[in-house]
Tab-separated table of C-alpha atoms in Angstrom:
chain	number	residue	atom	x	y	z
I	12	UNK	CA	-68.044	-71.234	-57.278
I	13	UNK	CA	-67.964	-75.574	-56.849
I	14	UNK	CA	-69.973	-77.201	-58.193
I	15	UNK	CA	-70.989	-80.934	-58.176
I	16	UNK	CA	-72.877	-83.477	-60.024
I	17	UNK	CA	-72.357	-86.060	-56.902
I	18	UNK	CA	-72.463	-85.605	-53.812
I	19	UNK	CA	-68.717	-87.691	-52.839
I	20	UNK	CA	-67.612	-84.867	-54.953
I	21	UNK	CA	-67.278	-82.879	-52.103
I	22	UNK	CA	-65.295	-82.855	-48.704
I	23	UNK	CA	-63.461	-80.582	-46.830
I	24	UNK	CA	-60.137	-81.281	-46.036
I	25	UNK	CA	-58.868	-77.954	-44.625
I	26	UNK	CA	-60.804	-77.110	-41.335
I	27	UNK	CA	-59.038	-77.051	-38.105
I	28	UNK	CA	-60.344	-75.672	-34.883
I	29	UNK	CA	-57.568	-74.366	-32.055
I	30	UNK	CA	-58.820	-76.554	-28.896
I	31	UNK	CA	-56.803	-74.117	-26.740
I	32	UNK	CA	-59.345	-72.061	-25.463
I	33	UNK	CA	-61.779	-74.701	-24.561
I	34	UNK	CA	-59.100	-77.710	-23.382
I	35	UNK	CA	-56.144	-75.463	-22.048
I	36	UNK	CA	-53.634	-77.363	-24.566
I	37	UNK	CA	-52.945	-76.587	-28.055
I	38	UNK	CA	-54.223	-79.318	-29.899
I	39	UNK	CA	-55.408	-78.504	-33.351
I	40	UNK	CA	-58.700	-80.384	-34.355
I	41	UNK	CA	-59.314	-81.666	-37.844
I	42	UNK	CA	-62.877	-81.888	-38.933
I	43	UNK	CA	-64.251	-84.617	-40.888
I	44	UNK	CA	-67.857	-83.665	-40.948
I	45	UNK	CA	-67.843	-81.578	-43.409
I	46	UNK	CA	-69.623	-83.155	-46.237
I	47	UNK	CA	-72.858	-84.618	-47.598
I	48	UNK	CA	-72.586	-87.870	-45.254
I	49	UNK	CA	-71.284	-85.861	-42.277
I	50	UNK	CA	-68.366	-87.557	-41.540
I	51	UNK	CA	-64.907	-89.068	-41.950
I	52	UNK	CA	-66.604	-92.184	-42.840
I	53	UNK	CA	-67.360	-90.865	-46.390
I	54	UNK	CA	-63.761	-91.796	-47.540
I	55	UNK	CA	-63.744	-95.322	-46.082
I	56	UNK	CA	-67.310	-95.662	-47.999
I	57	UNK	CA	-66.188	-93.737	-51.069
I	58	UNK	CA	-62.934	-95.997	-51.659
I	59	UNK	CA	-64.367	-99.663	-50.901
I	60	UNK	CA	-67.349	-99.246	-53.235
I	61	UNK	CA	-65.063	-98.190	-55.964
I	62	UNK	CA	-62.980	-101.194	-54.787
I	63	UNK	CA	-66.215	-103.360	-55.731
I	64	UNK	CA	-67.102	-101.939	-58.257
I	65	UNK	CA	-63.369	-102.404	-60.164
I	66	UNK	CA	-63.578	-105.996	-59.277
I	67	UNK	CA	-66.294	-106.822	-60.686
I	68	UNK	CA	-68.221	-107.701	-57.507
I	69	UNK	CA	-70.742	-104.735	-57.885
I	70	UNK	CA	-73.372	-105.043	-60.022
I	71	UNK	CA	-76.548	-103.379	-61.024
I	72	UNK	CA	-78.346	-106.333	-59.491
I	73	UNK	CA	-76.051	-106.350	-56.639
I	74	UNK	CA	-77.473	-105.077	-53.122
I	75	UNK	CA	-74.693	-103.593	-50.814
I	76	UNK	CA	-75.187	-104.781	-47.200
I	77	UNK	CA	-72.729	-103.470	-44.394
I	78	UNK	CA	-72.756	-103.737	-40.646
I	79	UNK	CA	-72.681	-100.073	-39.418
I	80	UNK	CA	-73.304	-98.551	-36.284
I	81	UNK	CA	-74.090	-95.491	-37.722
I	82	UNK	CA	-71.751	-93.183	-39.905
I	83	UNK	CA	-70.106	-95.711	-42.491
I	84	UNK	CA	-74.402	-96.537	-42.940
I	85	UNK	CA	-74.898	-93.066	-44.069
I	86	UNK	CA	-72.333	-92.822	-45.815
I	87	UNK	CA	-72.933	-95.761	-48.300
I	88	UNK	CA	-76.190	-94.992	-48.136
I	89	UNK	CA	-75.842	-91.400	-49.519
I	90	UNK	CA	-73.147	-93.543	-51.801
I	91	UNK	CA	-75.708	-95.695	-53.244
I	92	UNK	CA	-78.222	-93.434	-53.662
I	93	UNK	CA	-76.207	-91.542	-55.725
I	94	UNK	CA	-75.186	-94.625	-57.828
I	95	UNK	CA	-78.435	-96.712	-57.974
I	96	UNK	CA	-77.459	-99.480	-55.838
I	97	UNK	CA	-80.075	-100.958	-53.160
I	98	UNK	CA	-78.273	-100.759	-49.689
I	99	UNK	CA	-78.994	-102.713	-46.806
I	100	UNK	CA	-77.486	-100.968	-43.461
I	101	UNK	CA	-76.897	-104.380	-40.235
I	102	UNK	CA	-76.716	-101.965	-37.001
I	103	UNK	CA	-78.161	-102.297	-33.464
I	104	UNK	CA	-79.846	-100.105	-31.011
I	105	UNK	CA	-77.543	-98.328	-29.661
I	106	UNK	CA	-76.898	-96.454	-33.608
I	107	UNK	CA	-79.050	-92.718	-32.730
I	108	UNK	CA	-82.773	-92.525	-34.356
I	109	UNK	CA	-81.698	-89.572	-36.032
I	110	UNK	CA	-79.312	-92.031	-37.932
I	111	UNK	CA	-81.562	-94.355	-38.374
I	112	UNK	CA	-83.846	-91.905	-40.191
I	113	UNK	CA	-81.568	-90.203	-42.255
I	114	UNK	CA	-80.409	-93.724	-43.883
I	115	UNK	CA	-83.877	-94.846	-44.828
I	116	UNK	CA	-84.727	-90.858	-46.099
I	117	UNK	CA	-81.506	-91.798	-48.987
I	118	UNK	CA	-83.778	-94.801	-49.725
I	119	UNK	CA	-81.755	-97.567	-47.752
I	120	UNK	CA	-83.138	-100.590	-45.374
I	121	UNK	CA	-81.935	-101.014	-41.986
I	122	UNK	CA	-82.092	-103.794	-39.891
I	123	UNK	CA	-81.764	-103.769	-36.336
I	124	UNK	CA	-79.739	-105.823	-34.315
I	125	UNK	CA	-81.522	-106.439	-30.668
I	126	UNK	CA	-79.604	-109.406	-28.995
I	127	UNK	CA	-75.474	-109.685	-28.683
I	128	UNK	CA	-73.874	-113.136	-29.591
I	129	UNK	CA	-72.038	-115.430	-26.817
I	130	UNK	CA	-68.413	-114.312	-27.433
I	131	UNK	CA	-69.041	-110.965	-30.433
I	132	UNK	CA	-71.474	-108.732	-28.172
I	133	UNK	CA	-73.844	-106.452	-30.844
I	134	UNK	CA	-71.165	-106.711	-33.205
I	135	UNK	CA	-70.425	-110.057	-33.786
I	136	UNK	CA	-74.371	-110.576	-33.940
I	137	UNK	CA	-74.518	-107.851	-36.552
I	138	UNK	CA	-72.086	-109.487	-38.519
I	139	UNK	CA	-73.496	-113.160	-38.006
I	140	UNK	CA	-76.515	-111.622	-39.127
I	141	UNK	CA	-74.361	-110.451	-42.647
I	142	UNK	CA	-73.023	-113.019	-43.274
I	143	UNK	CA	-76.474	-115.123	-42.905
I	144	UNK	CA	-77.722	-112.885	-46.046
I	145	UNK	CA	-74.676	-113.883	-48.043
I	146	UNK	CA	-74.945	-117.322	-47.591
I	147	UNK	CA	-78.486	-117.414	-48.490
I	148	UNK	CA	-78.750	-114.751	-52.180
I	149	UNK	CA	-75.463	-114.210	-53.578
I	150	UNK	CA	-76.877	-111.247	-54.850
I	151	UNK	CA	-75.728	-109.440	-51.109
I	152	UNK	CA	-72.594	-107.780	-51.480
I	153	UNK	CA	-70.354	-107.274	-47.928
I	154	UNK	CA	-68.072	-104.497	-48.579
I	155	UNK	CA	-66.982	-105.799	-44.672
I	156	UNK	CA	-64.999	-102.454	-43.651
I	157	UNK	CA	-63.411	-105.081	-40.674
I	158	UNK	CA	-61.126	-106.502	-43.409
I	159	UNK	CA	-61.650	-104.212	-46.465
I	160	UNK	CA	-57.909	-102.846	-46.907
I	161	UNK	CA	-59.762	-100.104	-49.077
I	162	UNK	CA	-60.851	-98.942	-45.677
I	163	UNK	CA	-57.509	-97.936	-44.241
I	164	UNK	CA	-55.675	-97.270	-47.693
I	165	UNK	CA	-58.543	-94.418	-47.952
I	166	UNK	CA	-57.310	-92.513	-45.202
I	167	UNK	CA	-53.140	-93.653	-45.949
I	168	UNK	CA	-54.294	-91.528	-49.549
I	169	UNK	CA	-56.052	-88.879	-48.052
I	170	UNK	CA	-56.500	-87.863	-44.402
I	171	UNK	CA	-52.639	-88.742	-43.711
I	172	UNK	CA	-51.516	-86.723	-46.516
I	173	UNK	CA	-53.442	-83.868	-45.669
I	174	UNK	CA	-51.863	-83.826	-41.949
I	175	UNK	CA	-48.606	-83.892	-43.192
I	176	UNK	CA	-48.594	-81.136	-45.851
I	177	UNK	CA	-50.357	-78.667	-43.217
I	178	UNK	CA	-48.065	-79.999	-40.592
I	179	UNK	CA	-44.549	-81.133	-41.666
I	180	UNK	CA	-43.351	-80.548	-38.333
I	181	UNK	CA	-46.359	-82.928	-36.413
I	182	UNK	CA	-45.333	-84.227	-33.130
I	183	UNK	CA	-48.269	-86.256	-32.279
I	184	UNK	CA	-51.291	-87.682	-33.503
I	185	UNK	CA	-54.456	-88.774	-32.083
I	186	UNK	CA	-56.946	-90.561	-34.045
I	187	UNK	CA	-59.974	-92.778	-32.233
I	188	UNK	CA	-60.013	-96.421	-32.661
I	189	UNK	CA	-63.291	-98.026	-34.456
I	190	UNK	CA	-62.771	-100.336	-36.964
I	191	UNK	CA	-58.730	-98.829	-36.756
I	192	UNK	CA	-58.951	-97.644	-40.551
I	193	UNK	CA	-58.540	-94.370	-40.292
I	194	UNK	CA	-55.741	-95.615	-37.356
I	195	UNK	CA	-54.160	-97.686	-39.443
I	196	UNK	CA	-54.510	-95.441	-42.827
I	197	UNK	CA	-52.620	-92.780	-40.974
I	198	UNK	CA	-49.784	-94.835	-38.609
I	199	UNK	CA	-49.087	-96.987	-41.632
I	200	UNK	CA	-48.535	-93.432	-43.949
I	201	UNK	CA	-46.713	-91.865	-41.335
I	202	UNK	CA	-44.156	-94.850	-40.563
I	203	UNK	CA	-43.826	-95.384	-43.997
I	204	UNK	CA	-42.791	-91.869	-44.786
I	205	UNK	CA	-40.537	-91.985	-42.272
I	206	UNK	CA	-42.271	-89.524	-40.374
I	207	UNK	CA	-41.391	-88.791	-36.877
I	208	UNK	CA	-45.034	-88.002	-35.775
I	209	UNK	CA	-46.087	-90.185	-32.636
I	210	UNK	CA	-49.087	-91.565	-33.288
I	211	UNK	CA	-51.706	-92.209	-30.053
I	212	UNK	CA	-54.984	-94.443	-30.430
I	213	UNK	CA	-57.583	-93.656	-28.968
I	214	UNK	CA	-59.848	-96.065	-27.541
I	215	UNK	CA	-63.193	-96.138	-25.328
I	216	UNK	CA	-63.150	-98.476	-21.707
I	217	UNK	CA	-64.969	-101.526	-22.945
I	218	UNK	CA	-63.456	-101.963	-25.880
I	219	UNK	CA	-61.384	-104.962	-26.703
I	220	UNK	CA	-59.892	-103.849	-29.857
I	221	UNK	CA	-56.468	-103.565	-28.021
I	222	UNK	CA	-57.294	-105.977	-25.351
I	223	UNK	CA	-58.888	-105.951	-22.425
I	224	UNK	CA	-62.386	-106.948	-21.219
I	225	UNK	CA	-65.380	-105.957	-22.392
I	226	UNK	CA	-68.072	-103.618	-20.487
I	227	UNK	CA	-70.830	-101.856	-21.345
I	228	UNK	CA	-70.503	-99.052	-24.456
I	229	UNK	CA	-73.519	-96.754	-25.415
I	230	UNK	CA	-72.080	-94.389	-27.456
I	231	UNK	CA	-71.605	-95.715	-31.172
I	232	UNK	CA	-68.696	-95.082	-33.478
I	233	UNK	CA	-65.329	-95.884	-31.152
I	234	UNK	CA	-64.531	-99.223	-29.430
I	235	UNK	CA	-65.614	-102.579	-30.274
I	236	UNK	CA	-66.559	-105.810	-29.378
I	237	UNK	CA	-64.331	-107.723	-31.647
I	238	UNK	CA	-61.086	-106.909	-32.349
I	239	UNK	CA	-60.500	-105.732	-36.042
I	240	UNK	CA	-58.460	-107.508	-37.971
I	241	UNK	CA	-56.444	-104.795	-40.119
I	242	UNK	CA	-55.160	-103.671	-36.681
I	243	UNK	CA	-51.788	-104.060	-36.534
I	244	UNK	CA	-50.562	-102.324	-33.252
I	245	UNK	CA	-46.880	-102.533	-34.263
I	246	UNK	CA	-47.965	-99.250	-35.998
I	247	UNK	CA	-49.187	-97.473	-32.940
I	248	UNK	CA	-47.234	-96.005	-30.889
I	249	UNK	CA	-49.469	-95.369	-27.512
I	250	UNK	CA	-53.054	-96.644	-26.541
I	251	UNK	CA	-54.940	-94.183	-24.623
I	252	UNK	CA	-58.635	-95.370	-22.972
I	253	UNK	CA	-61.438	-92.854	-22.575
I	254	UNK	CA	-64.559	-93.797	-20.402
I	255	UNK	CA	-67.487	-93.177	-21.738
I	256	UNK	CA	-68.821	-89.947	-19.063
I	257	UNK	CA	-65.358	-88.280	-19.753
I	258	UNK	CA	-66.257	-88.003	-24.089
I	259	UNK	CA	-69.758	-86.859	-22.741
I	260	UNK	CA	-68.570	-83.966	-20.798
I	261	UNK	CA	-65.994	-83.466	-23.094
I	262	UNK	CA	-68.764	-82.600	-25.855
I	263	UNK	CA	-70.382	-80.740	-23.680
I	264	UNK	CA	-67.688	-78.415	-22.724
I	265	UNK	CA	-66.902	-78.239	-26.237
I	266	UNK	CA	-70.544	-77.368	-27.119
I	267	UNK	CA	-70.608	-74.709	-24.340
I	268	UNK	CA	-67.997	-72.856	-27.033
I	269	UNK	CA	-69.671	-73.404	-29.488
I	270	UNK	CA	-68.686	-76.372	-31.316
I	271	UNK	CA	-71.334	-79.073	-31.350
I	272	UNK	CA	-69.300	-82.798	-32.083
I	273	UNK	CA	-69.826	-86.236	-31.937
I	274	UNK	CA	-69.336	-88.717	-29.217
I	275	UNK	CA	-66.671	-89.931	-31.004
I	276	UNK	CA	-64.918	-86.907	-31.159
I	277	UNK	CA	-65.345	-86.277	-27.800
I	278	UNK	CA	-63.373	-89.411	-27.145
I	279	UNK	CA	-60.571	-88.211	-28.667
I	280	UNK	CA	-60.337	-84.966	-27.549
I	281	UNK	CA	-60.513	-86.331	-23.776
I	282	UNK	CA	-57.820	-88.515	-24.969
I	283	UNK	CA	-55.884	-85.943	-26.072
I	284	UNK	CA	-56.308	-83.659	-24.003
I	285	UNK	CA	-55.390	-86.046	-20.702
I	286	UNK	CA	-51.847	-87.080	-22.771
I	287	UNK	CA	-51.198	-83.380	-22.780
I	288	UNK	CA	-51.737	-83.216	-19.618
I	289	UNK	CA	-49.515	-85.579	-18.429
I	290	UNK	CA	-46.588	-84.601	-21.506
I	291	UNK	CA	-44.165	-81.788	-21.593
I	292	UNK	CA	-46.546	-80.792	-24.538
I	293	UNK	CA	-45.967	-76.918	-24.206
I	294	UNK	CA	-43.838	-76.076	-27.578
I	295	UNK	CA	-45.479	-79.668	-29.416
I	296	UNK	CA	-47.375	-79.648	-32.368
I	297	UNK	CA	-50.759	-82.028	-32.075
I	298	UNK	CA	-53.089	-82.581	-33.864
I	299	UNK	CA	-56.838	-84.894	-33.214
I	300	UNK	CA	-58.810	-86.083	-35.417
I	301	UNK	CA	-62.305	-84.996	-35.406
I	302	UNK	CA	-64.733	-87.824	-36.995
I	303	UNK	CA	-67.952	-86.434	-37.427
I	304	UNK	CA	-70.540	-83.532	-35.851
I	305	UNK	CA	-72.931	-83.156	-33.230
I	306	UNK	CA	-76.126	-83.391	-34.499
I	307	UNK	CA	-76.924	-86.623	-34.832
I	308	UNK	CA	-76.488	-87.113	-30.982
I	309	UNK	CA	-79.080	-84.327	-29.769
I	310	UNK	CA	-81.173	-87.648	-28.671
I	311	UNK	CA	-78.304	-89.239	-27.028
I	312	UNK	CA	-75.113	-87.657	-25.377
I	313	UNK	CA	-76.857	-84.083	-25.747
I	314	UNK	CA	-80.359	-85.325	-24.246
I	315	UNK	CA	-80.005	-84.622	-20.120
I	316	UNK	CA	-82.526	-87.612	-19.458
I	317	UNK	CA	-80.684	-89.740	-21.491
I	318	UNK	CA	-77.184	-89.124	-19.696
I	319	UNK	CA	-78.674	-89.201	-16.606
I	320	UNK	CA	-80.076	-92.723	-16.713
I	321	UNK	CA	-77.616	-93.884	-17.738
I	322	UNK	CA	-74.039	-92.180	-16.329
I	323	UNK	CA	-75.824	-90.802	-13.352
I	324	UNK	CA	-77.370	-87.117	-12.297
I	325	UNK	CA	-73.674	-85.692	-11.591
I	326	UNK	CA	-72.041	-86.279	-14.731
I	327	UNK	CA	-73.508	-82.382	-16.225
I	328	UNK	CA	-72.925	-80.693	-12.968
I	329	UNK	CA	-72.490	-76.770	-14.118
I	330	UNK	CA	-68.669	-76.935	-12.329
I	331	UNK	CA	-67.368	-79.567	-14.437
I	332	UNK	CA	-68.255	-78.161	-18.075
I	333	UNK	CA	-66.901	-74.831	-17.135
I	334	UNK	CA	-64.584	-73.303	-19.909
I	335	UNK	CA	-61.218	-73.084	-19.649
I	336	UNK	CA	-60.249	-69.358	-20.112
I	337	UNK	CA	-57.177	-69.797	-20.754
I	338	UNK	CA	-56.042	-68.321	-24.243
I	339	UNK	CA	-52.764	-69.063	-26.273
């Protein structure tokens, strides 16, 4: 029997799910929702606040403020619950109502974001809006997960590690791109450690974090309007871009198995599953990195009105979320 005085205490590190079945390829997924913030995000959250806190930048009388578009908000919210801090969470309307909700139930505010900037989109507003509150009470602390090294070195302790030890033989690794710190965390471990693991980014259509233009996104957590500075792309080995109706049937075929995931996850596992596809991937040994769960989406990607206004009546048609049957 565990147990726990806090609830960062816990996380499970261990859980993989054989996509096989559902994807025809044997790509193993590694879920990160398993905790009290429901996703990967917790470690990112987990490791900057402690960052703060050793440097003397978190206070009592400090108030954490973050720009979030959903996850890394619960997460710090859960975070400063825990601790006593006051937490204010910068997102915008596309972060789910579900979300939303949860983050003020642990006690946090959240302001929402309604209008993009000129040359940022929602982000850059978001974090105009930020750094507006800084300027004006230096009481606001911006643990700013853009630049935070904290926020990939998390995941170069952690998530990497894990991989490694339950793979030592890893061909190739998919991780989605967001802010690129659990990207970078993990390309920066595995170059380092002379690892010969490939290491694909996953990215939505729309995003500019690896250039490109921008377009429309709905579905929070991947892509972004601004390109994050701790990317470095000499770390990444391949860029792979997912549009946004291929992660939503993606979930959906994966929830037709069973297995209820995020948008973000979806992402990836299109992502992965289309390099397969086009790879001699028979005898490799991948692995994708699952970010968070499904049920904070039920409004969203999971809601047929929802996906119909906005991808079109087609995109669920019965045919397309059929399971594969194949089996290993």
């Amino acid at each position: 029997m565990r147990v726990i005085t806090a609830p960062m205490d816990f996380n499970e590190e261990e859980l993989y799910v054989d996509l096989r079945p559902m994807t025809g390829h044997r790509v193993l997924l590694k879920c990160e929702g398993f905790n009290f913030a429901g996703s990967i995000k917790l470690k990112a959250a987990s490791a900057m606040v402690e960052a703060a806190e050793r440097s003397g930048a978190l206070t009592p009388e400090s108030t954490l403020v973050e720009s979030s578009s959903g996850n890394l908000g619960v997460a710090l919210s859960m975070i400063a619950a825990s601790k006593g801090y006051r937490f204010l969470c910068v997102t915008d309307a596309r972060c789910n109502l579900s979300t939303r909700r949860m983050m003020e139930a642990l006690g946090s505010q959240v302001h929402i974001i309604t209008e993009p900037s000129a040359t940022g989109g929602l982000l850059g507003a978001r974090i105009d809006h930020v750094r507006a509150l800084c300027a004006a009470d230096d009481r606001y602390v911006w643990l700013d997960q853009y630049t935070n090294p904290a926020n990939w070195k998390a995941h170069y302790r952690t998530t990497a590690p894990a991989i490694a030890r339950r793979f030592p033989r890893l061909d190739v690794l998919f991780v989605g791109a967001g802010t690129t710190g659990t990207l970078m965390g993990c390309a920066r471990y595995f170059r380092d450690s002379h690892h010969p693991a490939r290491v694909v980014a996953v990215d939505t259509v729309g995003s500019v974090a690896f250039g490109g233009p921008p377009a429309r996104r709905m579905i929070p957590g991947l892509g972004t309007s601004v390109r994050p500075p701790i990317l470095d792309e000499s770390y990444v080995d391949e860029v792979i871009r997912v549009e946004e109706a291929d992660a939503i049937r993606t979930c959906h075929r994966l929830a037709r198995s069973g297995f209820l995931f995020g948008g973000s996850t979806g992402t990836v596992v299109s992502g992965a599953t289309d390099w397969l596809g086009r790879h001699d991937a028979e005898h490799l040994t991948a692995v994708a990195i699952a970010p968070d769960l499904g049920e904070r989406y039920l409004d969203t990607i999971y809601q047929t009105n929802w996906v119909q206004d906005l991808y079109g009546e087609h995109l669920l048609r019965t045919e397309e979320l059929t399971v594969d049957a194949r089996r290993p």
